[in-house]
PDB file of C-alpha atoms in Angstrom:
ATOM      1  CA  UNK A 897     113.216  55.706 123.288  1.00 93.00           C
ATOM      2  CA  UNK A 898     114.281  58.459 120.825  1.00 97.00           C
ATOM      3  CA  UNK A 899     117.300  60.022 119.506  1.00 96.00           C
ATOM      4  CA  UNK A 900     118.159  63.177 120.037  1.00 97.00           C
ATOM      5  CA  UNK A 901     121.746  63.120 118.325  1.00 94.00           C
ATOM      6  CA  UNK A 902     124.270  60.696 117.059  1.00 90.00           C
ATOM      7  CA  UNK A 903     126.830  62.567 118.902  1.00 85.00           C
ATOM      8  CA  UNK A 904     130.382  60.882 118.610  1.00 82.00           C
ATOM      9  CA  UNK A 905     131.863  57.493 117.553  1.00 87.00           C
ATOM     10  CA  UNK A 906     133.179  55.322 120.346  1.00 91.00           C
ATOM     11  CA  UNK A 907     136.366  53.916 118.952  1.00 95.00           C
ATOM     12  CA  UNK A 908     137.016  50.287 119.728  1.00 98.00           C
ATOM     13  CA  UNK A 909     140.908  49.525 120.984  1.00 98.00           C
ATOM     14  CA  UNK A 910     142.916  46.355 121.570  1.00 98.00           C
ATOM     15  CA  UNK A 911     146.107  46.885 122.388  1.00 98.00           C
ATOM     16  CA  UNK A 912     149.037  44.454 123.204  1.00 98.00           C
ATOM     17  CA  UNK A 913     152.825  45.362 124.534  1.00 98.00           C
ATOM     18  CA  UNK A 914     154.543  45.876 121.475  1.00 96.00           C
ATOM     19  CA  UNK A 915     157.599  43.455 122.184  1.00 91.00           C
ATOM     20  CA  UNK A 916     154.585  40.310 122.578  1.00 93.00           C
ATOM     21  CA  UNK A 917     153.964  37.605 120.423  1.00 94.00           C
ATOM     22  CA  UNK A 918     150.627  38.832 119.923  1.00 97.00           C
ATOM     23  CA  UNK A 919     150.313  39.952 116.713  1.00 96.00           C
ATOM     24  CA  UNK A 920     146.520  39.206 115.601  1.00 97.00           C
ATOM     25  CA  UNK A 921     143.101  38.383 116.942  1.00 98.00           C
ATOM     26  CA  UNK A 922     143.714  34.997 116.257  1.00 97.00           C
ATOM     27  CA  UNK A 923     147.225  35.226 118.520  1.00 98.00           C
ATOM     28  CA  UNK A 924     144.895  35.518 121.616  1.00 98.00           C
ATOM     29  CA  UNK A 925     144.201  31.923 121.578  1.00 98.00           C
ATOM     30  CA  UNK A 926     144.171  30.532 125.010  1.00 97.00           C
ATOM     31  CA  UNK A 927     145.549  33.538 126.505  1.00 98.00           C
ATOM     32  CA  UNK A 928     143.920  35.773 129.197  1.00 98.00           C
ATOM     33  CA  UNK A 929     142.145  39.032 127.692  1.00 98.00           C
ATOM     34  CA  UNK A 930     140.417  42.396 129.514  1.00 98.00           C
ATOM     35  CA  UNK A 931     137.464  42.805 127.950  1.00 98.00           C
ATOM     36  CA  UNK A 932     135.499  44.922 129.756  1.00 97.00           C
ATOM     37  CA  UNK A 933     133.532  45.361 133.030  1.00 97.00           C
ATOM     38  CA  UNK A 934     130.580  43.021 132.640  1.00 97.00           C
ATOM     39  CA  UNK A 935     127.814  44.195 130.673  1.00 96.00           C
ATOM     40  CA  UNK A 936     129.383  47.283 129.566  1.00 96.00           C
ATOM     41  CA  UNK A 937     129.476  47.643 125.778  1.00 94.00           C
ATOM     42  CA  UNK A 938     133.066  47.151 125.734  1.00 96.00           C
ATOM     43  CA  UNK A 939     132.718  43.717 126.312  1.00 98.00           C
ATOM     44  CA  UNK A 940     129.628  43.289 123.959  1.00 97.00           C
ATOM     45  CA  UNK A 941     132.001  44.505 121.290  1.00 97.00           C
ATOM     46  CA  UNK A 942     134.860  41.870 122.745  1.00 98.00           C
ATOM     47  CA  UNK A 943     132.896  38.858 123.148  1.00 97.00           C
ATOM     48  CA  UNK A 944     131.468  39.689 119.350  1.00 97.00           C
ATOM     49  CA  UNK A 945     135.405  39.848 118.059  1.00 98.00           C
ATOM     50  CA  UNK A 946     135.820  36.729 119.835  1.00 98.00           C
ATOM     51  CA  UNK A 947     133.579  35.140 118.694  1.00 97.00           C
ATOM     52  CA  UNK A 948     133.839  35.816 114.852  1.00 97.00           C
ATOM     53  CA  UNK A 949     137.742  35.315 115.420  1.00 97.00           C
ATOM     54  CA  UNK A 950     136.966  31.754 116.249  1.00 96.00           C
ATOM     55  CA  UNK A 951     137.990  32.365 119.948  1.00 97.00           C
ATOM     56  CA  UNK A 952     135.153  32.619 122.041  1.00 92.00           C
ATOM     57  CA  UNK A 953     134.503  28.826 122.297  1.00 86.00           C
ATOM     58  CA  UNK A 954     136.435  25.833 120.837  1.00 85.00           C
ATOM     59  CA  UNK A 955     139.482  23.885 122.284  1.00 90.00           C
ATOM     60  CA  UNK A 956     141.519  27.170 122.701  1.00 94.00           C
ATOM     61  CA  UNK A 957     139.254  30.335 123.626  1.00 97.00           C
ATOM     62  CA  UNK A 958     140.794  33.580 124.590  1.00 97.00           C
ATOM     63  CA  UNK A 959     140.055  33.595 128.443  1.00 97.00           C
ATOM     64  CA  UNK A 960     138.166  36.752 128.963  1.00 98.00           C
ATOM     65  CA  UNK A 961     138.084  38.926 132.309  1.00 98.00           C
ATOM     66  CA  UNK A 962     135.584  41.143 132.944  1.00 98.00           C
ATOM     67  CA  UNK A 963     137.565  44.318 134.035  1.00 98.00           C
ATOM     68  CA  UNK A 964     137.057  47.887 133.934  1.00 97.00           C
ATOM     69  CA  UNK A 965     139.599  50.647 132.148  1.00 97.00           C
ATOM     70  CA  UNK A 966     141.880  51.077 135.146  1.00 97.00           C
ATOM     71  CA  UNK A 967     141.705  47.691 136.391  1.00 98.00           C
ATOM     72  CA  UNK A 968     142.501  46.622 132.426  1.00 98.00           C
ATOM     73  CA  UNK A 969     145.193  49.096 132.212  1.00 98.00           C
ATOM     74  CA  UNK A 970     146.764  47.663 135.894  1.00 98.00           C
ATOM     75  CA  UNK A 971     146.636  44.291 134.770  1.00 98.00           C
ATOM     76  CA  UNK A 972     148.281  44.899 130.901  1.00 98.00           C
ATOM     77  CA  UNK A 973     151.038  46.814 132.748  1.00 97.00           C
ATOM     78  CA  UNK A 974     151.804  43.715 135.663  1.00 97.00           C
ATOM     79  CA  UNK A 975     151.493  41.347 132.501  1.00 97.00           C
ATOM     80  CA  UNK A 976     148.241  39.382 134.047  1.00 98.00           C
ATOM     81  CA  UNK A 977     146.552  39.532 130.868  1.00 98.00           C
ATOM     82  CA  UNK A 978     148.081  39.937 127.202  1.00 98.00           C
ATOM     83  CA  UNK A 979     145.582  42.443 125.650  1.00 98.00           C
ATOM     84  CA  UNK A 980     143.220  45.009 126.591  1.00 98.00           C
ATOM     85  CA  UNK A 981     139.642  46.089 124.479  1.00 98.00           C
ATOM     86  CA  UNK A 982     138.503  49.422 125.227  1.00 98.00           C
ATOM     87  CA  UNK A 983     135.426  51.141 123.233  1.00 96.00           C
ATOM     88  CA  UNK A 984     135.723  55.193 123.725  1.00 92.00           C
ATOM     89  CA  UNK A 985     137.088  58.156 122.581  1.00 88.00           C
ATOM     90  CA  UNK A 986     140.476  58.623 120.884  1.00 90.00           C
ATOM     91  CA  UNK A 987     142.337  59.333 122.721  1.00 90.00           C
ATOM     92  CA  UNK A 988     141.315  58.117 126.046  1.00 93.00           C
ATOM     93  CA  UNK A 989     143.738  59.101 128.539  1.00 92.00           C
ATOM     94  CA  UNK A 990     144.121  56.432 130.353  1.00 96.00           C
ATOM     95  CA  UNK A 991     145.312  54.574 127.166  1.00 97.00           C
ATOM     96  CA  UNK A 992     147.628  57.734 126.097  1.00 96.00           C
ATOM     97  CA  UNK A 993     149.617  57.360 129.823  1.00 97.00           C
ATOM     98  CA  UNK A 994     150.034  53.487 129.761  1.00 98.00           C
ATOM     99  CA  UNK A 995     151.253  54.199 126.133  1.00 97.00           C
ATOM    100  CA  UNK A 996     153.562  56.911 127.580  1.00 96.00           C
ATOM    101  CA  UNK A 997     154.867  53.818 129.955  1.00 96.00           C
ATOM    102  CA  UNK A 998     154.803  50.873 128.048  1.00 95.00           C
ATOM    103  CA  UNK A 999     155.749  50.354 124.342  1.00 96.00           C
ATOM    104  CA  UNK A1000     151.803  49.006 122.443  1.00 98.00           C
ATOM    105  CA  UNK A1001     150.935  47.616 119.216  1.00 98.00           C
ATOM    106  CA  UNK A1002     147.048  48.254 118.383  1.00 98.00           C
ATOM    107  CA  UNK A1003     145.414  45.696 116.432  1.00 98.00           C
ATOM    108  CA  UNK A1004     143.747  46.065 113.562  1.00 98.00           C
ATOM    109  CA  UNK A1005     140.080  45.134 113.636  1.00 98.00           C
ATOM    110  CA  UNK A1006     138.560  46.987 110.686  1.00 97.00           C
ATOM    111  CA  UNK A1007     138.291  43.068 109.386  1.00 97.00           C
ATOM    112  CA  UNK A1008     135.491  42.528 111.420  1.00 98.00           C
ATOM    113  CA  UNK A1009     133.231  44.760 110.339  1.00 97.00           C
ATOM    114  CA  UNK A1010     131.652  43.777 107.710  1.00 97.00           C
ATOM    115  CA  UNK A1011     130.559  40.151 109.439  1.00 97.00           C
ATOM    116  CA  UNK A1012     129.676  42.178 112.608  1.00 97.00           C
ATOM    117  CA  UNK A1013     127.437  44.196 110.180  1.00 94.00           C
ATOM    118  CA  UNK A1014     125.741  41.603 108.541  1.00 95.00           C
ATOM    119  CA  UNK A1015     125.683  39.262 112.522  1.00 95.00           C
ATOM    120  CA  UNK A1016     124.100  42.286 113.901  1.00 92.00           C
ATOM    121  CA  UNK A1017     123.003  45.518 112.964  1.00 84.00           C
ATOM    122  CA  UNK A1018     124.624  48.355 110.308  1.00 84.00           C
ATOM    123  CA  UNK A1019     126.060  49.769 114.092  1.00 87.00           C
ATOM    124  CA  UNK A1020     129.472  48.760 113.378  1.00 93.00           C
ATOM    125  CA  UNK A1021     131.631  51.104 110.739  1.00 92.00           C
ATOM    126  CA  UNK A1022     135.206  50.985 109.932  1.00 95.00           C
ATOM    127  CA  UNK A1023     136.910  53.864 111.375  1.00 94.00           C
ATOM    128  CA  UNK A1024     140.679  54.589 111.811  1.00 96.00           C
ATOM    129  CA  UNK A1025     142.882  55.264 114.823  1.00 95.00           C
ATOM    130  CA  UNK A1026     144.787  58.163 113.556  1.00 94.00           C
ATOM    131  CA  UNK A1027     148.673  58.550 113.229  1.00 96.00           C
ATOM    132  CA  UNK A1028     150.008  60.324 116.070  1.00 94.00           C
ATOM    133  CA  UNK A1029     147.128  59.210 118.418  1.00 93.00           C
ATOM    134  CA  UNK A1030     149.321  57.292 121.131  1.00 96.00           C
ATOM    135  CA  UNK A1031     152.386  57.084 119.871  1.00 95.00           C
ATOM    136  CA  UNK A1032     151.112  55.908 116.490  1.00 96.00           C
ATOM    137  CA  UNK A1033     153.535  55.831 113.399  1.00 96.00           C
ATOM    138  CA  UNK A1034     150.350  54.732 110.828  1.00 97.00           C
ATOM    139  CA  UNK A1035     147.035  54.575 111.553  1.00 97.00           C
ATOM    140  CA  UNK A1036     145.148  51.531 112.633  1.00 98.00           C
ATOM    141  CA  UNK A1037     142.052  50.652 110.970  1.00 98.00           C
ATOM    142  CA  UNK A1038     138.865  49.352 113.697  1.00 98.00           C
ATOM    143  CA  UNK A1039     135.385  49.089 114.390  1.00 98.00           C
ATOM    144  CA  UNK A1040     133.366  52.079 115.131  1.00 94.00           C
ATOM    145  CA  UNK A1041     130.259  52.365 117.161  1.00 93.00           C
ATOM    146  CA  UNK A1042     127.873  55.441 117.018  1.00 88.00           C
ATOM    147  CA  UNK A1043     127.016  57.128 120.394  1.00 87.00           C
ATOM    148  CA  UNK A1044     123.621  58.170 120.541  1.00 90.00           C
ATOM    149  CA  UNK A1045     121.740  61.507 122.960  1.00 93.00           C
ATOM    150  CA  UNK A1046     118.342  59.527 123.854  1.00 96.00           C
ATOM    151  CA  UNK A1047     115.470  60.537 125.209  1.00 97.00           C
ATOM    152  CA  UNK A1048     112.215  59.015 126.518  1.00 97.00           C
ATOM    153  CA  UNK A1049     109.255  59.792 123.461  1.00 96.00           C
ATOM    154  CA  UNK A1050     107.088  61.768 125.730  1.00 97.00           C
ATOM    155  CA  UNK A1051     109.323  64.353 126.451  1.00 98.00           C
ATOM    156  CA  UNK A1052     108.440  67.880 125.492  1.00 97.00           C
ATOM    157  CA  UNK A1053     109.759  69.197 122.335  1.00 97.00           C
ATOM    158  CA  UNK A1054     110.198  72.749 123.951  1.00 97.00           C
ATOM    159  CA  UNK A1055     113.947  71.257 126.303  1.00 97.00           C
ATOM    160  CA  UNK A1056     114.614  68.832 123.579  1.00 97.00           C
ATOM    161  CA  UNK A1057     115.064  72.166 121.406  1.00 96.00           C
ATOM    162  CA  UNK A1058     117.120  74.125 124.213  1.00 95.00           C
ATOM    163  CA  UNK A1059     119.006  71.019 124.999  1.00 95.00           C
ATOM    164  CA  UNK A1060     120.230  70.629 120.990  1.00 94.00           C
ATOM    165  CA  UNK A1061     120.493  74.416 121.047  1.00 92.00           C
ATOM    166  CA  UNK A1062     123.344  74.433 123.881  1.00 90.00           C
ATOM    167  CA  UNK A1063     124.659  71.215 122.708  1.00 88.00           C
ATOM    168  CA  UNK A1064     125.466  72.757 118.825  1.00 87.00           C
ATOM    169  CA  UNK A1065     126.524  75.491 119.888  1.00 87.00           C
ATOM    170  CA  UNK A1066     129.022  74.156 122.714  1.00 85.00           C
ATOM    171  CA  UNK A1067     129.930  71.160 121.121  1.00 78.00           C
ATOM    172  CA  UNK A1068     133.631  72.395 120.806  1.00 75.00           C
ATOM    173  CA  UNK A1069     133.942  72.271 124.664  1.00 80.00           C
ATOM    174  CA  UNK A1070     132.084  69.017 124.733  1.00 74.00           C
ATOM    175  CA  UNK A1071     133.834  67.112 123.013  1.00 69.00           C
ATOM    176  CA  UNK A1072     137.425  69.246 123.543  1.00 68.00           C
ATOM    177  CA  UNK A1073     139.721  66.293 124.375  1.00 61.00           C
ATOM    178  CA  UNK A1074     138.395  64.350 121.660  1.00 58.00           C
ATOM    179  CA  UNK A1075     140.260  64.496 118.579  1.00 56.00           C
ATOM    180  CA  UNK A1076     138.902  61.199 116.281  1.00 57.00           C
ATOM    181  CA  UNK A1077     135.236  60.344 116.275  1.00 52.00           C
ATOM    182  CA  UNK A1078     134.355  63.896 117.318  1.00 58.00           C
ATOM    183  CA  UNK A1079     131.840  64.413 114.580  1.00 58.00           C
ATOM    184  CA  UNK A1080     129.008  66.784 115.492  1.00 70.00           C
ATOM    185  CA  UNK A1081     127.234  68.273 112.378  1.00 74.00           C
ATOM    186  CA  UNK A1082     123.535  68.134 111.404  1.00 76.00           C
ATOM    187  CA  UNK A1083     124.451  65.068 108.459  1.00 79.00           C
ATOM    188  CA  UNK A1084     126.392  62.937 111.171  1.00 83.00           C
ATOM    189  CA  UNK A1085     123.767  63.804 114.003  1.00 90.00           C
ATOM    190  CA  UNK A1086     120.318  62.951 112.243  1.00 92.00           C
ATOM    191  CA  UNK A1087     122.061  59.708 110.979  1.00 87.00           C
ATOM    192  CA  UNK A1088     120.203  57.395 113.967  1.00 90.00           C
ATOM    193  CA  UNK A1089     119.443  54.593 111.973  1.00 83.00           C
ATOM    194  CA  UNK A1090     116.999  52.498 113.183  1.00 85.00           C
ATOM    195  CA  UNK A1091     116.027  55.095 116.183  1.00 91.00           C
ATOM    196  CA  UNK A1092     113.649  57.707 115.249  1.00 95.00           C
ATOM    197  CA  UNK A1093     114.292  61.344 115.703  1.00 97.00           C
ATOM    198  CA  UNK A1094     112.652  62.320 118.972  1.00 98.00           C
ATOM    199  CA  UNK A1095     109.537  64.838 117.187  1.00 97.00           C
ATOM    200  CA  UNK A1096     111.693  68.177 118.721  1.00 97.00           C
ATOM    201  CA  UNK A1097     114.472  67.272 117.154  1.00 97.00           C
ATOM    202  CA  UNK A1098     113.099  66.845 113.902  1.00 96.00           C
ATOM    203  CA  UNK A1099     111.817  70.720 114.553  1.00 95.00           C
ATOM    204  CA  UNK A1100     114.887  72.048 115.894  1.00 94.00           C
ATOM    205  CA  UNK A1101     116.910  70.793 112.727  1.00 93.00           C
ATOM    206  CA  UNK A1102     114.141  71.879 110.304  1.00 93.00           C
ATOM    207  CA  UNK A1103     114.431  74.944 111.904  1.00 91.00           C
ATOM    208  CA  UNK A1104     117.973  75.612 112.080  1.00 87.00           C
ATOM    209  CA  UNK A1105     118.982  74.036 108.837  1.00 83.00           C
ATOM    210  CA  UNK A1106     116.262  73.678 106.844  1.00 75.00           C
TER     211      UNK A1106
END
């Protein structure tokens, strides 16, 4: 695989009714969490929380369930689990409703990153849930993952030009609903990381900016 673009940062949320005892990571102990549908990256970024938190094994583990965002959302709002993680844009609407419905507290996770970092891979930045975002009065520092365009390294540079052609120049409407982590520009895009820069897009950034 390739890159093509690091397109957007998926913002990671866990979110708790505001009048709960939950307060921290740590509070989770023994209590029942949605953290994802399995094997989505939502709950890679969970279980990895977890388990630097202390609470993915031991005598008191937070007691994941695998759901997806509108399962997640049903069972916060019936009070079958106590939190919710979500990885995506800000906002994601399904959050921005439930927080229309329900008063939340978002937990700060930015505290995470750097072990995540050095557990892992340099994936994991420290980002911030803006003010305003959901009801927010401050922002809310957390852990921010990069989401890549890929494509297979035998692909023709000729579409992987027209595809970043349309995709720069439309970006706007792309990514219109998206107001944090919406970070399309040549610097943010080329910054892949480990992934090479499919050959065409190498060209069509040369080309366009030099």
């Amino acid at each position: 695989m390739t890159a093509l673009a690091r397109v957007y940062v998926n913002y990671t949320h866990l979110l708790v009714p505001e009048g709960g005892p939950v307060r921290s990571v740590k509070d989770l102990a023994g209590r029942p969490v949605a953290s994802g549908a399995a094997g989505s990256g939502v709950q890679v970024v969970a279980e990895r929380v977890l388990r630097e938190a202390g609470l993915s094994g031991g005598p008191t583990p937070a007691r994941q369930r695998p759901l997806g965002l509108a399962a997640s959302v049903s069972a916060l709002r019936e009070g079958t689990v106590d939190a919710l993680f979500w990885s995506g844009g800000v906002p994601t609407p399904a959050l921005a409703g439930l927080a229309r419905e329900l008063p939340l507290r978002f937990l700060p996770l930015d505290g995470y990153v750097d072990a995540l970092r050095e557990r892992y891979a340099p994936v994991y930045t420290a980002v911030t849930l803006p003010a305003g975002a959901y009801g927010l009065a401050e922002p809310v520092g957390t852990i921010g993952v990069g989401n890549y365009l890929l494509a297979r390294a035998d692909l023709p540079q000729s579409p992987v030009r027209e595809l970043l052609q349309v995709v720069f120049e439309q970006w706007r409407d792309l990514l219109r609903e998206v107001t944090a982590g919406a970070r399309l520009e040549p610097r943010f895009a080329i910054s892949t990381g480990e992934v090479p820069l499919h050959p065409g897009a190498v060209a069509y950034y040369r080309s366009v900016y030099g």
